[in-house]
PDB file of C-alpha atoms in Angstrom:
ATOM      1  CA  MET N   1       0.000   0.000   0.000  1.00 43.00           C
ATOM      2  CA  GLN N   2       2.788   2.447   0.916  1.00 50.00           C
ATOM      3  CA  LYS N   3       4.523   1.757  -2.438  1.00 49.00           C
ATOM      4  CA  ASN N   4       1.296   2.613  -4.302  1.00 51.00           C
ATOM      5  CA  LYS N   5       1.011   5.855  -2.307  1.00 52.00           C
ATOM      6  CA  GLY N   6       4.617   6.672  -3.167  1.00 57.00           C
ATOM      7  CA  ASN N   7       4.054   5.960  -6.864  1.00 80.00           C
ATOM      8  CA  ALA N   8       0.923   8.138  -6.876  1.00 89.00           C
ATOM      9  CA  PHE N   9       2.787  10.968  -5.134  1.00 93.00           C
ATOM     10  CA  GLU N  10       5.593  10.760  -7.701  1.00 94.00           C
ATOM     11  CA  ARG N  11       3.020  11.082 -10.509  1.00 94.00           C
ATOM     12  CA  VAL N  12       1.298  14.024  -8.790  1.00 95.00           C
ATOM     13  CA  THR N  13       4.675  15.728  -8.287  1.00 96.00           C
ATOM     14  CA  ALA N  14       5.672  15.147 -11.925  1.00 96.00           C
ATOM     15  CA  ASP N  15       2.319  16.565 -13.064  1.00 97.00           C
ATOM     16  CA  HIS N  16       2.778  19.612 -10.827  1.00 97.00           C
ATOM     17  CA  LEU N  17       6.274  20.270 -12.220  1.00 97.00           C
ATOM     18  CA  THR N  18       4.940  19.815 -15.767  1.00 97.00           C
ATOM     19  CA  THR N  19       2.298  22.471 -15.093  1.00 97.00           C
ATOM     20  CA  VAL N  20       4.739  24.914 -13.467  1.00 98.00           C
ATOM     21  CA  PHE N  21       7.503  24.660 -16.075  1.00 97.00           C
ATOM     22  CA  ASN N  22       5.332  23.868 -19.105  1.00 97.00           C
ATOM     23  CA  LEU N  23       7.808  21.053 -19.827  1.00 96.00           C
ATOM     24  CA  LYS N  24       7.207  17.302 -19.568  1.00 95.00           C
ATOM     25  CA  PHE N  25       8.197  15.571 -16.311  1.00 95.00           C
ATOM     26  CA  PHE N  26       7.186  12.000 -15.476  1.00 91.00           C
ATOM     27  CA  ARG N  27       7.750   9.296 -12.913  1.00 91.00           C
ATOM     28  CA  THR N  28      10.977   7.333 -13.393  1.00 86.00           C
ATOM     29  CA  PRO N  29      10.313   3.704 -14.311  1.00 78.00           C
ATOM     30  CA  GLY N  30      11.170   1.787 -11.140  1.00 67.00           C
ATOM     31  CA  SER N  31      11.357   5.069  -9.175  1.00 59.00           C
ATOM     32  CA  GLY N  32      15.132   5.276  -9.330  1.00 50.00           C
ATOM     33  CA  ALA N  33      15.417   1.829  -7.813  1.00 54.00           C
ATOM     34  CA  TYR N  34      17.592   0.607 -10.668  1.00 59.00           C
ATOM     35  CA  VAL N  35      20.447   2.992  -9.900  1.00 62.00           C
ATOM     36  CA  GLY N  36      19.373   4.496  -6.579  1.00 58.00           C
ATOM     37  CA  GLY N  37      20.570   3.692  -3.085  1.00 58.00           C
ATOM     38  CA  LYS N  38      22.389   0.360  -2.860  1.00 62.00           C
ATOM     39  CA  ASN N  39      22.177  -0.109  -6.638  1.00 63.00           C
ATOM     40  CA  PHE N  40      24.462   2.862  -7.344  1.00 64.00           C
ATOM     41  CA  HIS N  41      27.095   0.511  -8.812  1.00 72.00           C
ATOM     42  CA  ARG N  42      24.781  -0.151 -11.776  1.00 70.00           C
ATOM     43  CA  SER N  43      25.249   3.404 -13.007  1.00 69.00           C
ATOM     44  CA  ALA N  44      28.753   2.466 -14.227  1.00 76.00           C
ATOM     45  CA  GLU N  45      27.100   0.195 -16.824  1.00 79.00           C
ATOM     46  CA  LEU N  46      24.897   2.978 -18.236  1.00 74.00           C
ATOM     47  CA  THR N  47      25.500   5.768 -20.724  1.00 75.00           C
ATOM     48  CA  ASN N  48      25.238   9.372 -19.531  1.00 69.00           C
ATOM     49  CA  SER N  49      21.804   9.669 -21.137  1.00 65.00           C
ATOM     50  CA  GLN N  50      20.599   6.518 -19.383  1.00 67.00           C
ATOM     51  CA  GLN N  51      21.945   7.786 -16.054  1.00 67.00           C
ATOM     52  CA  LEU N  52      20.153  11.116 -16.479  1.00 64.00           C
ATOM     53  CA  LEU N  53      16.950   9.212 -17.169  1.00 63.00           C
ATOM     54  CA  LEU N  54      17.123   6.857 -14.213  1.00 70.00           C
ATOM     55  CA  GLU N  55      18.528   9.017 -11.410  1.00 80.00           C
ATOM     56  CA  GLY N  56      15.850  10.142  -8.975  1.00 89.00           C
ATOM     57  CA  ASP N  57      12.104   9.555  -8.880  1.00 93.00           C
ATOM     58  CA  ILE N  58      11.175  12.078 -11.581  1.00 93.00           C
ATOM     59  CA  VAL N  59      12.423  12.103 -15.172  1.00 91.00           C
ATOM     60  CA  VAL N  60      13.228  15.713 -15.982  1.00 92.00           C
ATOM     61  CA  PRO N  61      13.157  17.431 -19.394  1.00 92.00           C
ATOM     62  CA  GLU N  62      16.427  18.225 -21.125  1.00 88.00           C
ATOM     63  CA  GLU N  63      16.153  21.905 -20.130  1.00 91.00           C
ATOM     64  CA  LEU N  64      16.414  20.828 -16.479  1.00 92.00           C
ATOM     65  CA  ALA N  65      18.617  17.767 -16.935  1.00 87.00           C
ATOM     66  CA  TYR N  66      20.855  18.784 -14.043  1.00 88.00           C
ATOM     67  CA  LEU N  67      18.069  18.686 -11.464  1.00 93.00           C
ATOM     68  CA  LYS N  68      17.242  15.594  -9.439  1.00 94.00           C
ATOM     69  CA  PHE N  69      14.029  14.964  -7.503  1.00 96.00           C
ATOM     70  CA  GLU N  70      13.459  12.318  -4.840  1.00 95.00           C
ATOM     71  CA  CYS N  71       9.897  11.898  -3.529  1.00 96.00           C
ATOM     72  CA  LYS N  72       8.778  10.379  -0.238  1.00 93.00           C
ATOM     73  CA  THR N  73       5.493   9.953   1.588  1.00 90.00           C
ATOM     74  CA  LEU N  74       4.907   9.251   5.221  1.00 86.00           C
ATOM     75  CA  LYS N  75       1.782   8.776   7.254  1.00 85.00           C
ATOM     76  CA  ARG N  76       3.172  10.622  10.275  1.00 82.00           C
ATOM     77  CA  PHE N  77       6.233  12.721  10.902  1.00 78.00           C
ATOM     78  CA  SER N  78       7.181  14.475  14.108  1.00 77.00           C
ATOM     79  CA  PHE N  79       8.731  17.792  13.192  1.00 78.00           C
ATOM     80  CA  SER N  80      10.065  18.073  16.731  1.00 73.00           C
ATOM     81  CA  SER N  81      12.259  15.068  15.860  1.00 76.00           C
ATOM     82  CA  LEU N  82      14.266  17.430  13.656  1.00 79.00           C
ATOM     83  CA  LEU N  83      15.697  18.868  16.878  1.00 79.00           C
ATOM     84  CA  GLU N  84      17.457  15.542  17.384  1.00 82.00           C
ATOM     85  CA  HIS N  85      19.158  13.011  15.135  1.00 80.00           C
ATOM     86  CA  ASN N  86      16.448  11.862  12.711  1.00 84.00           C
ATOM     87  CA  ALA N  87      17.585   8.709  10.929  1.00 87.00           C
ATOM     88  CA  ILE N  88      14.618   8.526   8.540  1.00 89.00           C
ATOM     89  CA  PHE N  89      14.943  12.135   7.413  1.00 90.00           C
ATOM     90  CA  GLU N  90      18.726  11.808   7.035  1.00 90.00           C
ATOM     91  CA  SER N  91      18.370   8.618   4.978  1.00 92.00           C
ATOM     92  CA  TRP N  92      15.995  10.473   2.646  1.00 92.00           C
ATOM     93  CA  VAL N  93      18.501  13.312   2.289  1.00 93.00           C
ATOM     94  CA  GLU N  94      21.335  10.859   1.587  1.00 92.00           C
ATOM     95  CA  GLN N  95      19.246   9.171  -1.097  1.00 92.00           C
ATOM     96  CA  ALA N  96      18.406  12.543  -2.692  1.00 93.00           C
ATOM     97  CA  LYS N  97      21.955  13.936  -2.669  1.00 92.00           C
ATOM     98  CA  SER N  98      23.892  14.073  -5.900  1.00 89.00           C
ATOM     99  CA  GLU N  99      27.368  15.282  -6.769  1.00 84.00           C
ATOM    100  CA  GLU N 100      26.444  15.828 -10.420  1.00 83.00           C
ATOM    101  CA  LYS N 101      23.052  17.498 -10.034  1.00 89.00           C
ATOM    102  CA  LEU N 102      21.173  20.081  -8.049  1.00 92.00           C
ATOM    103  CA  TRP N 103      19.011  17.827  -5.912  1.00 94.00           C
ATOM    104  CA  PHE N 104      15.673  18.257  -4.162  1.00 97.00           C
ATOM    105  CA  LEU N 105      13.851  16.029  -1.728  1.00 96.00           C
ATOM    106  CA  ILE N 106      10.072  16.457  -1.861  1.00 97.00           C
ATOM    107  CA  PHE N 107       8.012  14.750   0.783  1.00 94.00           C
ATOM    108  CA  LYS N 108       4.385  14.594   1.767  1.00 94.00           C
ATOM    109  CA  ILE N 109       3.091  13.955   5.272  1.00 90.00           C
ATOM    110  CA  ASN N 110      -0.560  12.944   5.530  1.00 87.00           C
ATOM    111  CA  ASN N 111      -2.741  15.881   6.605  1.00 84.00           C
ATOM    112  CA  ARG N 112       0.351  18.086   7.117  1.00 89.00           C
ATOM    113  CA  GLY N 113       1.335  19.133   3.595  1.00 92.00           C
ATOM    114  CA  THR N 114       4.140  18.788   1.108  1.00 95.00           C
ATOM    115  CA  PHE N 115       7.673  19.982   1.804  1.00 94.00           C
ATOM    116  CA  ILE N 116      10.875  20.575  -0.141  1.00 97.00           C
ATOM    117  CA  VAL N 117      14.435  20.025   1.112  1.00 96.00           C
ATOM    118  CA  TYR N 118      17.698  21.212  -0.465  1.00 96.00           C
ATOM    119  CA  GLU N 119      21.259  22.127   0.559  1.00 95.00           C
ATOM    120  CA  LYS N 120      21.420  25.023   2.981  1.00 94.00           C
ATOM    121  CA  ASP N 121      24.192  26.704   0.972  1.00 93.00           C
ATOM    122  CA  LEU N 122      21.610  27.384  -1.770  1.00 93.00           C
ATOM    123  CA  TYR N 123      19.053  29.163   0.445  1.00 94.00           C
ATOM    124  CA  ASP N 124      19.987  32.701  -0.660  1.00 94.00           C
ATOM    125  CA  ASN N 125      19.573  31.759  -4.342  1.00 94.00           C
ATOM    126  CA  PHE N 126      15.857  31.100  -3.980  1.00 96.00           C
ATOM    127  CA  ASP N 127      12.660  32.999  -3.241  1.00 95.00           C
ATOM    128  CA  HIS N 128      10.647  31.762  -0.274  1.00 95.00           C
ATOM    129  CA  PRO N 129       6.877  32.041  -0.643  1.00 93.00           C
ATOM    130  CA  GLY N 130       6.345  30.683   2.881  1.00 85.00           C
ATOM    131  CA  ASP N 131       7.189  32.638   5.981  1.00 81.00           C
ATOM    132  CA  ASN N 132       9.118  29.890   7.736  1.00 89.00           C
ATOM    133  CA  TYR N 133      11.775  27.291   7.121  1.00 91.00           C
ATOM    134  CA  VAL N 134      13.789  24.784   9.132  1.00 89.00           C
ATOM    135  CA  ALA N 135      17.571  24.553   8.867  1.00 90.00           C
ATOM    136  CA  TYR N 136      18.678  21.024   9.751  1.00 88.00           C
ATOM    137  CA  ASN N 137      22.286  20.237  10.617  1.00 86.00           C
ATOM    138  CA  SER N 138      23.741  16.932  11.666  1.00 84.00           C
ATOM    139  CA  ASP N 139      27.170  15.418  12.134  1.00 81.00           C
ATOM    140  CA  SER N 140      26.180  12.639   9.744  1.00 79.00           C
ATOM    141  CA  LEU N 141      25.276  15.058   6.914  1.00 81.00           C
ATOM    142  CA  GLU N 142      28.165  16.774   5.161  1.00 80.00           C
ATOM    143  CA  HIS N 143      26.109  19.918   4.527  1.00 83.00           C
ATOM    144  CA  GLY N 144      23.084  21.240   6.351  1.00 91.00           C
ATOM    145  CA  VAL N 145      19.734  21.328   4.599  1.00 94.00           C
ATOM    146  CA  VAL N 146      16.728  23.622   4.489  1.00 95.00           C
ATOM    147  CA  LEU N 147      13.162  22.365   4.741  1.00 94.00           C
ATOM    148  CA  GLU N 148      10.278  24.556   3.512  1.00 95.00           C
ATOM    149  CA  ARG N 149       6.648  24.131   2.532  1.00 95.00           C
ATOM    150  CA  MET N 150       6.411  23.344  -1.169  1.00 96.00           C
ATOM    151  CA  ASP N 151       3.248  25.418  -1.730  1.00 95.00           C
ATOM    152  CA  GLY N 152       4.199  27.979  -4.387  1.00 96.00           C
ATOM    153  CA  TRP N 153       7.922  27.191  -4.135  1.00 97.00           C
ATOM    154  CA  PHE N 154       8.448  26.010  -7.718  1.00 97.00           C
ATOM    155  CA  GLU N 155       6.244  28.777  -9.071  1.00 98.00           C
ATOM    156  CA  ALA N 156       8.378  31.349  -7.217  1.00 97.00           C
ATOM    157  CA  ASN N 157      11.658  29.763  -8.365  1.00 97.00           C
ATOM    158  CA  LYS N 158      10.879  28.611 -11.908  1.00 97.00           C
ATOM    159  CA  GLU N 159      13.161  31.099 -13.683  1.00 96.00           C
ATOM    160  CA  THR N 160      15.956  30.647 -11.142  1.00 95.00           C
ATOM    161  CA  LEU N 161      15.913  26.867 -11.604  1.00 95.00           C
ATOM    162  CA  LEU N 162      15.933  27.166 -15.389  1.00 94.00           C
ATOM    163  CA  LYS N 163      18.916  29.547 -15.172  1.00 92.00           C
ATOM    164  CA  ILE N 164      20.786  27.386 -12.652  1.00 88.00           C
ATOM    165  CA  SER N 165      20.258  24.265 -14.755  1.00 83.00           C
ATOM    166  CA  LYS N 166      21.442  26.038 -17.916  1.00 80.00           C
ATOM    167  CA  ASN N 167      24.544  27.347 -16.128  1.00 79.00           C
ATOM    168  CA  PHE N 168      25.173  23.925 -14.625  1.00 72.00           C
ATOM    169  CA  ASN N 169      24.962  22.415 -18.102  1.00 61.00           C
ATOM    170  CA  ASP N 170      27.245  25.081 -19.623  1.00 67.00           C
ATOM    171  CA  GLU N 171      29.853  24.581 -16.873  1.00 63.00           C
ATOM    172  CA  SER N 172      29.691  20.788 -16.837  1.00 52.00           C
ATOM    173  CA  PRO N 173      32.952  19.202 -18.024  1.00 41.00           C
ATOM    174  CA  SER N 174      30.952  16.687 -20.078  1.00 41.00           C
ATOM    175  CA  ALA N 175      28.515  19.249 -21.544  1.00 40.00           C
ATOM    176  CA  ASN N 176      30.405  19.461 -24.800  1.00 35.00           C
ATOM    177  CA  THR N 177      30.689  15.688 -25.205  1.00 33.00           C
ATOM    178  CA  GLN N 178      27.010  14.910 -24.691  1.00 34.00           C
ATOM    179  CA  GLY N 179      25.739  16.676 -27.784  1.00 35.00           C
ATOM    180  CA  ARG N 180      23.812  19.322 -25.874  1.00 29.00           C
TER     181      ARG N 180
END
């Protein structure tokens, strides 16, 4: 049942991103399971195009190829647990992280809303439609992260994300070898 909820949330998220950016996003076949988490070693067998397709839970359009989205759902989540070591939250962040892409963790908590998480170093680059955010630091995470409500976040940051992805692509050492 939880897997079906996760799959449905991935589709809803992809549809939302499609609407915001007016570009086609869709759920990754297998939800990143083929190369995600413990299956990371499989990525060595894939071409760059295949890796771009299979990394994360959402397949992104070419214009945003250097963004990665991981999606999670949970029935309950105690936000006060963020004041302590939170193994579940940290495992989600670790799964979302990417050295090659600008990554985002999007998660939904039943009856609480949908939230977005990204590296704290990027906070000043974005607009924040909500009034509040949580900065989470932990010894087990290399960089701290920011957690915000997702409501209106992508709408407020659409142009910034398009620009960041284009710059990321232009500065990528492999950008000229991938026919972009």
